[in-house]
PDB file of C-alpha atoms in Angstrom:
ATOM      1  CA  MET W   1     -32.348  -9.629  13.937  1.00  0.00           C
ATOM      2  CA  SER W   2     -32.573  -7.653  16.983  1.00  0.00           C
ATOM      3  CA  VAL W   3     -29.878  -4.760  17.554  1.00  0.00           C
ATOM      4  CA  ILE W   4     -28.832  -5.689  21.015  1.00  0.00           C
ATOM      5  CA  VAL W   5     -28.169  -9.487  19.898  1.00  0.00           C
ATOM      6  CA  LEU W   6     -25.792  -7.944  17.050  1.00  0.00           C
ATOM      7  CA  ILE W   7     -23.853  -5.785  19.343  1.00  0.00           C
ATOM      8  CA  LEU W   8     -24.032  -7.728  22.645  1.00  0.00           C
ATOM      9  CA  PRO W   9     -21.714 -10.464  21.616  1.00  0.00           C
ATOM     10  CA  ASP W  10     -18.851  -8.202  20.279  1.00  0.00           C
ATOM     11  CA  PHE W  11     -18.839  -6.283  23.531  1.00  0.00           C
ATOM     12  CA  LEU W  12     -19.054  -9.630  25.843  1.00  0.00           C
ATOM     13  CA  LEU W  13     -15.682 -10.416  24.095  1.00  0.00           C
ATOM     14  CA  ILE W  14     -14.440  -6.720  24.950  1.00  0.00           C
ATOM     15  CA  ALA W  15     -15.253  -7.550  28.401  1.00  0.00           C
ATOM     16  CA  LEU W  16     -13.690 -10.877  28.463  1.00  0.00           C
ATOM     17  CA  GLY W  17     -10.446  -9.490  27.449  1.00  0.00           C
ATOM     18  CA  TRP W  18     -10.465  -6.840  30.275  1.00  0.00           C
ATOM     19  CA  LEU W  19     -11.166  -9.566  32.470  1.00  0.00           C
ATOM     20  CA  LEU W  20      -8.314 -11.944  31.235  1.00  0.00           C
ATOM     21  CA  LEU W  21      -6.090  -9.017  32.109  1.00  0.00           C
ATOM     22  CA  HIS W  22      -7.186  -7.627  35.335  1.00  0.00           C
ATOM     23  CA  ALA W  23      -8.766 -10.417  37.074  1.00  0.00           C
ATOM     24  CA  LEU W  24      -7.548 -13.772  35.537  1.00  0.00           C
ATOM     25  CA  GLY W  25      -3.780 -13.475  35.666  1.00  0.00           C
ATOM     26  CA  TYR W  26      -3.123 -12.951  31.678  1.00  0.00           C
ATOM     27  CA  GLY W  27      -0.080 -10.462  31.188  1.00  0.00           C
ATOM     28  CA  ARG W  28       0.579  -7.560  29.345  1.00  0.00           C
ATOM     29  CA  GLU W  29       2.991  -9.611  27.269  1.00  0.00           C
ATOM     30  CA  PHE W  30       0.457 -12.175  26.479  1.00  0.00           C
ATOM     31  CA  PHE W  31      -1.877  -9.186  24.993  1.00  0.00           C
ATOM     32  CA  ASN W  32       0.939  -7.493  23.093  1.00  0.00           C
ATOM     33  CA  GLY W  33       1.698 -10.902  21.403  1.00  0.00           C
ATOM     34  CA  ALA W  34      -1.861 -11.201  20.305  1.00  0.00           C
ATOM     35  CA  GLU W  35      -2.032  -7.889  19.216  1.00  0.00           C
ATOM     36  CA  LYS W  36       1.007  -8.259  16.965  1.00  0.00           C
ATOM     37  CA  LEU W  37      -0.573 -11.183  15.431  1.00  0.00           C
ATOM     38  CA  VAL W  38      -3.886  -9.717  14.736  1.00  0.00           C
ATOM     39  CA  TYR W  39      -2.312  -6.687  12.965  1.00  0.00           C
ATOM     40  CA  PHE W  40       0.220  -8.426  10.970  1.00  0.00           C
ATOM     41  CA  VAL W  41      -1.215 -11.813  10.067  1.00  0.00           C
ATOM     42  CA  LEU W  42      -4.855 -12.288  11.100  1.00  0.00           C
ATOM     43  CA  PHE W  43      -6.665  -9.003   9.945  1.00  0.00           C
ATOM     44  CA  PRO W  44      -4.890  -8.477   6.922  1.00  0.00           C
ATOM     45  CA  ALA W  45      -5.986 -11.953   5.801  1.00  0.00           C
ATOM     46  CA  LEU W  46      -9.414 -11.131   6.836  1.00  0.00           C
ATOM     47  CA  LEU W  47      -9.520  -8.038   4.513  1.00  0.00           C
ATOM     48  CA  PHE W  48      -7.838  -9.440   1.938  1.00  0.00           C
ATOM     49  CA  GLN W  49     -10.418 -12.295   1.612  1.00  0.00           C
ATOM     50  CA  SER W  50     -13.346 -10.191   2.385  1.00  0.00           C
ATOM     51  CA  ILE W  51     -12.683  -7.987  -0.535  1.00  0.00           C
ATOM     52  CA  THR W  52     -11.434 -10.565  -3.068  1.00  0.00           C
ATOM     53  CA  ARG W  53     -14.616 -13.018  -2.362  1.00  0.00           C
ATOM     54  CA  THR W  54     -17.201 -10.056  -3.446  1.00  0.00           C
ATOM     55  CA  PRO W  55     -17.160  -8.801  -6.985  1.00  0.00           C
ATOM     56  CA  LEU W  56     -16.900  -4.779  -6.696  1.00  0.00           C
ATOM     57  CA  ASP W  57     -18.056  -2.452  -9.521  1.00  0.00           C
ATOM     58  CA  LEU W  58     -15.432   0.566  -9.967  1.00  0.00           C
ATOM     59  CA  GLY W  59     -18.248   2.972 -10.472  1.00  0.00           C
ATOM     60  CA  SER W  60     -20.277   2.358  -7.295  1.00  0.00           C
ATOM     61  CA  THR W  61     -16.797   1.938  -5.316  1.00  0.00           C
ATOM     62  CA  THR W  62     -15.609   5.430  -6.544  1.00  0.00           C
ATOM     63  CA  VAL W  63     -18.740   6.823  -4.824  1.00  0.00           C
ATOM     64  CA  LEU W  64     -18.138   4.654  -1.719  1.00  0.00           C
ATOM     65  CA  LEU W  65     -14.616   5.758  -1.377  1.00  0.00           C
ATOM     66  CA  ALA W  66     -15.648   9.464  -1.954  1.00  0.00           C
ATOM     67  CA  CYS W  67     -18.307   8.933   1.023  1.00  0.00           C
ATOM     68  CA  THR W  68     -15.620   7.488   2.901  1.00  0.00           C
ATOM     69  CA  MET W  69     -13.321  10.449   2.397  1.00  0.00           C
ATOM     70  CA  GLY W  70     -16.013  12.977   3.432  1.00  0.00           C
ATOM     71  CA  VAL W  71     -16.773  11.044   6.649  1.00  0.00           C
ATOM     72  CA  MET W  72     -12.939  10.967   7.421  1.00  0.00           C
ATOM     73  CA  GLY W  73     -12.662  14.688   6.486  1.00  0.00           C
ATOM     74  CA  GLY W  74     -15.596  15.647   8.947  1.00  0.00           C
ATOM     75  CA  GLY W  75     -14.167  13.872  11.656  1.00  0.00           C
ATOM     76  CA  ILE W  76     -10.687  15.689  11.551  1.00  0.00           C
ATOM     77  CA  ALA W  77     -12.665  18.815  11.137  1.00  0.00           C
ATOM     78  CA  LEU W  78     -14.705  18.028  14.362  1.00  0.00           C
ATOM     79  CA  ALA W  79     -11.289  17.215  16.090  1.00  0.00           C
ATOM     80  CA  TRP W  80      -9.452  20.411  15.104  1.00  0.00           C
ATOM     81  CA  LEU W  81     -12.668  22.602  15.540  1.00  0.00           C
ATOM     82  CA  SER W  82     -12.418  22.290  19.268  1.00  0.00           C
ATOM     83  CA  ARG W  83      -9.045  23.889  19.145  1.00  0.00           C
ATOM     84  CA  TRP W  84     -10.891  26.913  18.400  1.00  0.00           C
ATOM     85  CA  VAL W  85     -13.823  26.608  20.636  1.00  0.00           C
ATOM     86  CA  MET W  86     -12.432  25.340  23.831  1.00  0.00           C
ATOM     87  CA  ARG W  87      -8.732  26.503  23.701  1.00  0.00           C
ATOM     88  CA  PRO W  88      -7.364  23.323  25.501  1.00  0.00           C
ATOM     89  CA  ASP W  89      -3.839  22.626  26.364  1.00  0.00           C
ATOM     90  CA  PRO W  90      -1.929  22.177  22.929  1.00  0.00           C
ATOM     91  CA  ALA W  91      -0.259  19.232  24.056  1.00  0.00           C
ATOM     92  CA  ALA W  92      -3.392  17.153  25.145  1.00  0.00           C
ATOM     93  CA  HIS W  93      -5.149  18.405  22.082  1.00  0.00           C
ATOM     94  CA  ALA W  94      -2.685  17.075  19.801  1.00  0.00           C
ATOM     95  CA  SER W  95      -2.647  13.578  21.459  1.00  0.00           C
ATOM     96  CA  VAL W  96      -6.207  13.231  21.712  1.00  0.00           C
ATOM     97  CA  ALA W  97      -7.559  14.723  18.598  1.00  0.00           C
ATOM     98  CA  GLN W  98      -7.458  11.293  16.852  1.00  0.00           C
ATOM     99  CA  CYS W  99     -10.181   9.941  18.975  1.00  0.00           C
ATOM    100  CA  ALA W 100     -12.739  12.041  17.067  1.00  0.00           C
ATOM    101  CA  PHE W 101     -11.981  10.142  13.818  1.00  0.00           C
ATOM    102  CA  ARG W 102     -10.093   7.032  14.303  1.00  0.00           C
ATOM    103  CA  PHE W 103     -11.928   3.772  13.992  1.00  0.00           C
ATOM    104  CA  ASN W 104     -11.908   0.143  15.611  1.00  0.00           C
ATOM    105  CA  THR W 105     -11.467  -2.109  12.761  1.00  0.00           C
ATOM    106  CA  TYR W 106     -12.217  -5.195  14.693  1.00  0.00           C
ATOM    107  CA  LEU W 107     -15.482  -4.144  15.774  1.00  0.00           C
ATOM    108  CA  ALA W 108     -16.117  -2.794  12.203  1.00  0.00           C
ATOM    109  CA  LEU W 109     -15.894  -5.948  10.424  1.00  0.00           C
ATOM    110  CA  SER W 110     -17.519  -7.766  13.166  1.00  0.00           C
ATOM    111  CA  LEU W 111     -20.483  -5.901  13.427  1.00  0.00           C
ATOM    112  CA  ALA W 112     -20.734  -5.593   9.497  1.00  0.00           C
ATOM    113  CA  GLY W 113     -20.469  -9.227   9.297  1.00  0.00           C
ATOM    114  CA  GLY W 114     -23.695  -9.610  11.760  1.00  0.00           C
ATOM    115  CA  LEU W 115     -25.597  -7.437   9.486  1.00  0.00           C
ATOM    116  CA  ASN W 116     -26.705 -10.098   7.438  1.00  0.00           C
ATOM    117  CA  LEU W 117     -26.632  -8.080   4.303  1.00  0.00           C
ATOM    118  CA  PRO W 118     -25.132  -9.175   0.987  1.00  0.00           C
ATOM    119  CA  GLY W 119     -21.585  -7.896   0.633  1.00  0.00           C
ATOM    120  CA  ALA W 120     -21.734  -6.069   3.824  1.00  0.00           C
ATOM    121  CA  GLN W 121     -18.379  -7.496   5.043  1.00  0.00           C
ATOM    122  CA  ALA W 122     -16.642  -6.932   1.853  1.00  0.00           C
ATOM    123  CA  THR W 123     -18.235  -3.245   1.771  1.00  0.00           C
ATOM    124  CA  MET W 124     -16.798  -2.559   5.438  1.00  0.00           C
ATOM    125  CA  ALA W 125     -13.324  -4.085   4.496  1.00  0.00           C
ATOM    126  CA  VAL W 126     -13.180  -1.770   1.380  1.00  0.00           C
ATOM    127  CA  ILE W 127     -14.039   1.271   3.644  1.00  0.00           C
ATOM    128  CA  VAL W 128     -11.665   0.377   6.411  1.00  0.00           C
ATOM    129  CA  GLY W 129      -8.744  -0.240   3.679  1.00  0.00           C
ATOM    130  CA  PHE W 130      -9.229   3.218   2.205  1.00  0.00           C
ATOM    131  CA  ALA W 131      -9.861   5.016   5.479  1.00  0.00           C
ATOM    132  CA  VAL W 132      -6.525   3.464   7.511  1.00  0.00           C
ATOM    133  CA  PRO W 133      -4.160   5.616   5.704  1.00  0.00           C
ATOM    134  CA  ILE W 134      -6.277   8.921   6.035  1.00  0.00           C
ATOM    135  CA  SER W 135      -6.831   8.339   9.918  1.00  0.00           C
ATOM    136  CA  ASN W 136      -3.112   7.531  10.217  1.00  0.00           C
ATOM    137  CA  ILE W 137      -2.191  10.539   8.564  1.00  0.00           C
ATOM    138  CA  GLY W 138      -4.599  12.632  10.515  1.00  0.00           C
ATOM    139  CA  ALA W 139      -3.486  10.966  13.717  1.00  0.00           C
ATOM    140  CA  VAL W 140       0.122  11.604  13.313  1.00  0.00           C
ATOM    141  CA  HIS W 141       0.025  15.280  11.767  1.00  0.00           C
ATOM    142  CA  ALA W 142      -0.074  16.724  15.235  1.00  0.00           C
ATOM    143  CA  LEU W 143       2.389  14.325  16.917  1.00  0.00           C
ATOM    144  CA  ALA W 144       4.797  14.261  13.924  1.00  0.00           C
ATOM    145  CA  THR W 145       7.140  17.234  14.707  1.00  0.00           C
ATOM    146  CA  ARG W 146       9.883  14.980  15.447  1.00  0.00           C
ATOM    147  CA  HIS W 147       8.934  11.582  14.034  1.00  0.00           C
ATOM    148  CA  GLY W 148       7.257  12.506  10.622  1.00  0.00           C
ATOM    149  CA  GLY W 149       9.628  10.307   8.473  1.00  0.00           C
ATOM    150  CA  GLN W 150       9.225   7.311  10.674  1.00  0.00           C
ATOM    151  CA  ALA W 151       5.346   7.817  10.403  1.00  0.00           C
ATOM    152  CA  LEU W 152       5.063   8.178   6.880  1.00  0.00           C
ATOM    153  CA  SER W 153       7.349   4.825   6.178  1.00  0.00           C
ATOM    154  CA  GLN W 154       4.751   3.176   8.832  1.00  0.00           C
ATOM    155  CA  ILE W 155       1.973   4.409   6.973  1.00  0.00           C
ATOM    156  CA  VAL W 156       3.268   3.149   3.794  1.00  0.00           C
ATOM    157  CA  ARG W 157       4.119  -0.293   5.084  1.00  0.00           C
ATOM    158  CA  ASN W 158       0.919  -0.603   7.147  1.00  0.00           C
ATOM    159  CA  PRO W 159      -0.346  -4.139   6.760  1.00  0.00           C
ATOM    160  CA  PHE W 160      -3.967  -3.139   6.435  1.00  0.00           C
ATOM    161  CA  ILE W 161      -3.152  -1.012   3.324  1.00  0.00           C
ATOM    162  CA  LEU W 162      -1.065  -3.506   1.618  1.00  0.00           C
ATOM    163  CA  ALA W 163      -4.008  -6.079   2.062  1.00  0.00           C
ATOM    164  CA  THR W 164      -6.186  -3.721   0.593  1.00  0.00           C
ATOM    165  CA  ILE W 165      -4.472  -2.647  -2.166  1.00  0.00           C
ATOM    166  CA  ALA W 166      -3.758  -6.417  -3.053  1.00  0.00           C
ATOM    167  CA  ALA W 167      -7.212  -7.534  -2.863  1.00  0.00           C
ATOM    168  CA  LEU W 168      -8.494  -4.709  -4.844  1.00  0.00           C
ATOM    169  CA  ALA W 169      -5.896  -5.451  -7.730  1.00  0.00           C
ATOM    170  CA  CYS W 170      -7.139  -8.879  -7.627  1.00  0.00           C
ATOM    171  CA  ASN W 171     -10.918  -8.093  -7.644  1.00  0.00           C
ATOM    172  CA  PHE W 172     -10.780  -5.499 -10.382  1.00  0.00           C
ATOM    173  CA  LEU W 173      -8.367  -7.669 -12.397  1.00  0.00           C
ATOM    174  CA  GLN W 174     -10.227 -10.783 -11.925  1.00  0.00           C
ATOM    175  CA  ILE W 175      -7.477 -12.667 -10.710  1.00  0.00           C
ATOM    176  CA  PRO W 176      -8.681 -16.094  -9.300  1.00  0.00           C
ATOM    177  CA  ILE W 177      -7.539 -16.946  -5.804  1.00  0.00           C
ATOM    178  CA  PRO W 178      -6.985 -20.823  -5.657  1.00  0.00           C
ATOM    179  CA  HIS W 179      -9.283 -22.414  -3.226  1.00  0.00           C
ATOM    180  CA  VAL W 180      -6.564 -23.608  -0.626  1.00  0.00           C
ATOM    181  CA  LEU W 181      -5.554 -20.141  -0.242  1.00  0.00           C
ATOM    182  CA  ASP W 182      -8.769 -18.786   0.334  1.00  0.00           C
ATOM    183  CA  VAL W 183      -9.717 -21.547   2.989  1.00  0.00           C
ATOM    184  CA  ALA W 184      -6.667 -20.804   4.799  1.00  0.00           C
ATOM    185  CA  LEU W 185      -7.458 -16.868   4.766  1.00  0.00           C
ATOM    186  CA  GLY W 186     -11.054 -17.751   6.002  1.00  0.00           C
ATOM    187  CA  ARG W 187      -9.804 -19.359   9.040  1.00  0.00           C
ATOM    188  CA  LEU W 188      -7.128 -16.543   9.878  1.00  0.00           C
ATOM    189  CA  GLY W 189      -9.892 -14.220   9.379  1.00  0.00           C
ATOM    190  CA  VAL W 190     -12.436 -16.122  11.955  1.00  0.00           C
ATOM    191  CA  CYS W 191      -9.649 -16.008  14.422  1.00  0.00           C
ATOM    192  CA  ALA W 192      -8.950 -12.158  13.645  1.00  0.00           C
ATOM    193  CA  LEU W 193     -11.939 -10.821  15.107  1.00  0.00           C
ATOM    194  CA  ALA W 194     -12.378 -12.738  18.293  1.00  0.00           C
ATOM    195  CA  ILE W 195      -8.781 -12.058  19.360  1.00  0.00           C
ATOM    196  CA  GLY W 196      -8.830  -8.342  18.100  1.00  0.00           C
ATOM    197  CA  LEU W 197     -11.995  -7.956  20.323  1.00  0.00           C
ATOM    198  CA  LEU W 198     -10.236  -9.480  23.360  1.00  0.00           C
ATOM    199  CA  CYS W 199      -7.489  -7.217  22.869  1.00  0.00           C
ATOM    200  CA  VAL W 200      -9.623  -4.123  22.966  1.00  0.00           C
ATOM    201  CA  GLY W 201     -10.914  -5.107  26.149  1.00  0.00           C
ATOM    202  CA  ALA W 202      -7.391  -5.527  27.455  1.00  0.00           C
ATOM    203  CA  THR W 203      -6.665  -1.693  26.910  1.00  0.00           C
ATOM    204  CA  LEU W 204      -9.763  -0.055  28.535  1.00  0.00           C
ATOM    205  CA  SER W 205      -8.567   2.165  31.138  1.00  0.00           C
ATOM    206  CA  ILE W 206     -10.520   5.081  32.360  1.00  0.00           C
ATOM    207  CA  GLU W 207      -7.359   6.502  34.337  1.00  0.00           C
ATOM    208  CA  GLY W 208      -5.235   9.626  33.045  1.00  0.00           C
ATOM    209  CA  GLY W 209      -7.699  11.977  32.036  1.00  0.00           C
ATOM    210  CA  ARG W 210      -9.576  13.709  34.794  1.00  0.00           C
ATOM    211  CA  ALA W 211      -7.741  17.035  33.971  1.00  0.00           C
ATOM    212  CA  HIS W 212      -9.063  17.367  30.621  1.00  0.00           C
ATOM    213  CA  GLY W 213     -12.764  16.424  31.159  1.00  0.00           C
ATOM    214  CA  PRO W 214     -14.363  18.881  28.652  1.00  0.00           C
ATOM    215  CA  LEU W 215     -11.770  18.133  25.843  1.00  0.00           C
ATOM    216  CA  MET W 216     -12.579  13.973  26.408  1.00  0.00           C
ATOM    217  CA  ALA W 217     -16.048  14.855  26.151  1.00  0.00           C
ATOM    218  CA  TRP W 218     -15.586  16.655  22.802  1.00  0.00           C
ATOM    219  CA  MET W 219     -14.081  14.190  21.439  1.00  0.00           C
ATOM    220  CA  VAL W 220     -16.392  11.418  22.441  1.00  0.00           C
ATOM    221  CA  LEU W 221     -19.602  13.246  21.415  1.00  0.00           C
ATOM    222  CA  ALA W 222     -17.772  13.942  18.086  1.00  0.00           C
ATOM    223  CA  LYS W 223     -17.245  10.403  17.259  1.00  0.00           C
ATOM    224  CA  LEU W 224     -20.214   8.863  18.575  1.00  0.00           C
ATOM    225  CA  VAL W 225     -23.007  11.564  17.444  1.00  0.00           C
ATOM    226  CA  LEU W 226     -21.539  14.365  15.415  1.00  0.00           C
ATOM    227  CA  LEU W 227     -19.615  12.310  12.913  1.00  0.00           C
ATOM    228  CA  PRO W 228     -22.565   9.628  12.413  1.00  0.00           C
ATOM    229  CA  LEU W 229     -25.010  13.015  11.748  1.00  0.00           C
ATOM    230  CA  TRP W 230     -22.624  14.368   9.535  1.00  0.00           C
ATOM    231  CA  ALA W 231     -22.367  10.571   7.604  1.00  0.00           C
ATOM    232  CA  CYS W 232     -26.335  10.837   7.194  1.00  0.00           C
ATOM    233  CA  LEU W 233     -25.919  14.079   5.553  1.00  0.00           C
ATOM    234  CA  LEU W 234     -23.411  12.802   2.953  1.00  0.00           C
ATOM    235  CA  THR W 235     -25.573   9.550   2.198  1.00  0.00           C
ATOM    236  CA  TRP W 236     -28.362  11.808   1.354  1.00  0.00           C
ATOM    237  CA  ILE W 237     -26.149  13.912  -1.210  1.00  0.00           C
ATOM    238  CA  LEU W 238     -23.885  11.125  -2.969  1.00  0.00           C
ATOM    239  CA  PRO W 239     -25.827   8.270  -4.770  1.00  0.00           C
ATOM    240  CA  LEU W 240     -24.879   5.152  -2.415  1.00  0.00           C
ATOM    241  CA  ALA W 241     -26.691   1.698  -2.684  1.00  0.00           C
ATOM    242  CA  PRO W 242     -29.185   1.129   0.549  1.00  0.00           C
ATOM    243  CA  ASN W 243     -26.748  -1.666   1.820  1.00  0.00           C
ATOM    244  CA  GLU W 244     -23.497   0.560   1.188  1.00  0.00           C
ATOM    245  CA  ARG W 245     -25.407   3.333   3.104  1.00  0.00           C
ATOM    246  CA  LEU W 246     -26.035   1.471   6.086  1.00  0.00           C
ATOM    247  CA  VAL W 247     -22.386  -0.028   6.308  1.00  0.00           C
ATOM    248  CA  LEU W 248     -21.053   3.517   5.852  1.00  0.00           C
ATOM    249  CA  LEU W 249     -23.187   4.787   8.678  1.00  0.00           C
ATOM    250  CA  LEU W 250     -22.121   2.242  10.764  1.00  0.00           C
ATOM    251  CA  PHE W 251     -18.359   2.930  10.174  1.00  0.00           C
ATOM    252  CA  SER W 252     -19.208   6.610  11.116  1.00  0.00           C
ATOM    253  CA  ALA W 253     -20.600   5.378  14.473  1.00  0.00           C
ATOM    254  CA  LEU W 254     -17.522   3.004  15.527  1.00  0.00           C
ATOM    255  CA  PRO W 255     -15.688   3.957  18.982  1.00  0.00           C
ATOM    256  CA  THR W 256     -12.152   5.035  18.231  1.00  0.00           C
ATOM    257  CA  ALA W 257      -9.116   2.507  17.745  1.00  0.00           C
ATOM    258  CA  SER W 258      -7.604   0.792  20.740  1.00  0.00           C
ATOM    259  CA  SER W 259      -4.270   1.273  19.247  1.00  0.00           C
ATOM    260  CA  ALA W 260      -4.736   5.080  19.607  1.00  0.00           C
ATOM    261  CA  HIS W 261      -2.864   5.426  22.925  1.00  0.00           C
ATOM    262  CA  VAL W 262       0.001   3.298  21.461  1.00  0.00           C
ATOM    263  CA  LEU W 263       0.461   6.106  18.983  1.00  0.00           C
ATOM    264  CA  ALA W 264       0.329   8.861  21.225  1.00  0.00           C
ATOM    265  CA  ALA W 265       2.650   7.455  23.405  1.00  0.00           C
ATOM    266  CA  ARG W 266       5.381   6.276  20.655  1.00  0.00           C
ATOM    267  CA  MET W 267       5.337   9.833  19.678  1.00  0.00           C
ATOM    268  CA  GLY W 268       5.710  11.589  22.897  1.00  0.00           C
ATOM    269  CA  GLY W 269       2.181  12.404  23.620  1.00  0.00           C
ATOM    270  CA  ASN W 270      -0.311  11.832  26.520  1.00  0.00           C
ATOM    271  CA  GLY W 271      -1.032   8.241  26.055  1.00  0.00           C
ATOM    272  CA  ARG W 272      -2.753   7.791  29.090  1.00  0.00           C
ATOM    273  CA  LEU W 273      -5.437  10.654  28.382  1.00  0.00           C
ATOM    274  CA  VAL W 274      -5.864   8.851  24.805  1.00  0.00           C
ATOM    275  CA  ALA W 275      -6.464   5.602  26.650  1.00  0.00           C
ATOM    276  CA  ALA W 276      -8.922   7.012  29.073  1.00  0.00           C
ATOM    277  CA  THR W 277     -11.047   8.894  25.933  1.00  0.00           C
ATOM    278  CA  MET W 278     -10.700   5.794  23.788  1.00  0.00           C
ATOM    279  CA  SER W 279     -12.004   3.619  26.780  1.00  0.00           C
ATOM    280  CA  ILE W 280     -14.791   5.694  27.677  1.00  0.00           C
ATOM    281  CA  GLY W 281     -15.856   6.098  23.979  1.00  0.00           C
ATOM    282  CA  THR W 282     -15.884   2.339  23.530  1.00  0.00           C
ATOM    283  CA  LEU W 283     -18.062   1.777  26.518  1.00  0.00           C
ATOM    284  CA  MET W 284     -20.636   4.588  25.500  1.00  0.00           C
ATOM    285  CA  SER W 285     -20.482   3.095  22.094  1.00  0.00           C
ATOM    286  CA  ALA W 286     -22.534   0.201  23.598  1.00  0.00           C
ATOM    287  CA  LEU W 287     -25.240   2.534  24.009  1.00  0.00           C
ATOM    288  CA  THR W 288     -24.992   4.767  21.259  1.00  0.00           C
ATOM    289  CA  LEU W 289     -24.369   1.979  18.475  1.00  0.00           C
ATOM    290  CA  PRO W 290     -27.960  -0.019  18.845  1.00  0.00           C
ATOM    291  CA  ILE W 291     -29.518   3.623  18.780  1.00  0.00           C
ATOM    292  CA  TRP W 292     -27.894   4.403  15.404  1.00  0.00           C
ATOM    293  CA  LEU W 293     -28.636   1.023  13.715  1.00  0.00           C
ATOM    294  CA  LYS W 294     -32.045   1.261  15.123  1.00  0.00           C
ATOM    295  CA  VAL W 295     -32.718   4.612  13.347  1.00  0.00           C
ATOM    296  CA  TRP W 296     -31.187   3.528  10.120  1.00  0.00           C
ATOM    297  CA  SER W 297     -32.789   0.282  10.066  1.00  0.00           C
TER     298      SER W 297
END
């Protein structure tokens, strides 16, 4: 399959989400409700079904999780390296650091499903489920001076994490999933990707970052270029299966999560700066993702 054909449908949905909000009169309340539905119901259902439907081997999964931890650690290190290299405003850096390592889960599962590789979406689901708590802890670290307890509570109760733990338990313990439940979860999962990508488009905004151009550029470069290079090195060192290697490399090249600006705003950070950085990274990833996929394939 052509790389452009793989990437284009998802970015068309992102563009449609932007048009629905800015040109077709759908209000912010509509998308706020849609985001809650995806976050608490649809996407956990997709994660659970993707993991439970593909048998996993504990040995190979351990290596995959080690590589995932290595990728996330590299992203966090790149984010904090800019603090010593660029000497940015501390408040701005604390807000935008997450843009170097957080990832768009909706795009992750959608692109993995389009790879036409056996078990690719299940592999991505495992990676995403394991990386969510790491990314959340890294994101709140700099912003948690006043809300550390609340942030920890949110991490423990994160529906992505709960769905992943439950699915891994069912998979490794070989607990059968009733057919009716599996079908219902599958239908919820189909809805998750489309609605999630529409919500990503509704969050796009390039306003609010003019005073921090170099810092924004660093974070976008780290997420879309430097982190995938680091992931390549990791996959050469650690013994991953070819399909797992491709999925992990795709994961490393994803743009920042669209919810990053919400976290910054809720914890007293510069939400507009994060929204601008996330938006620019998402738009730029339409160019970088095809390049990386072409190189790796």
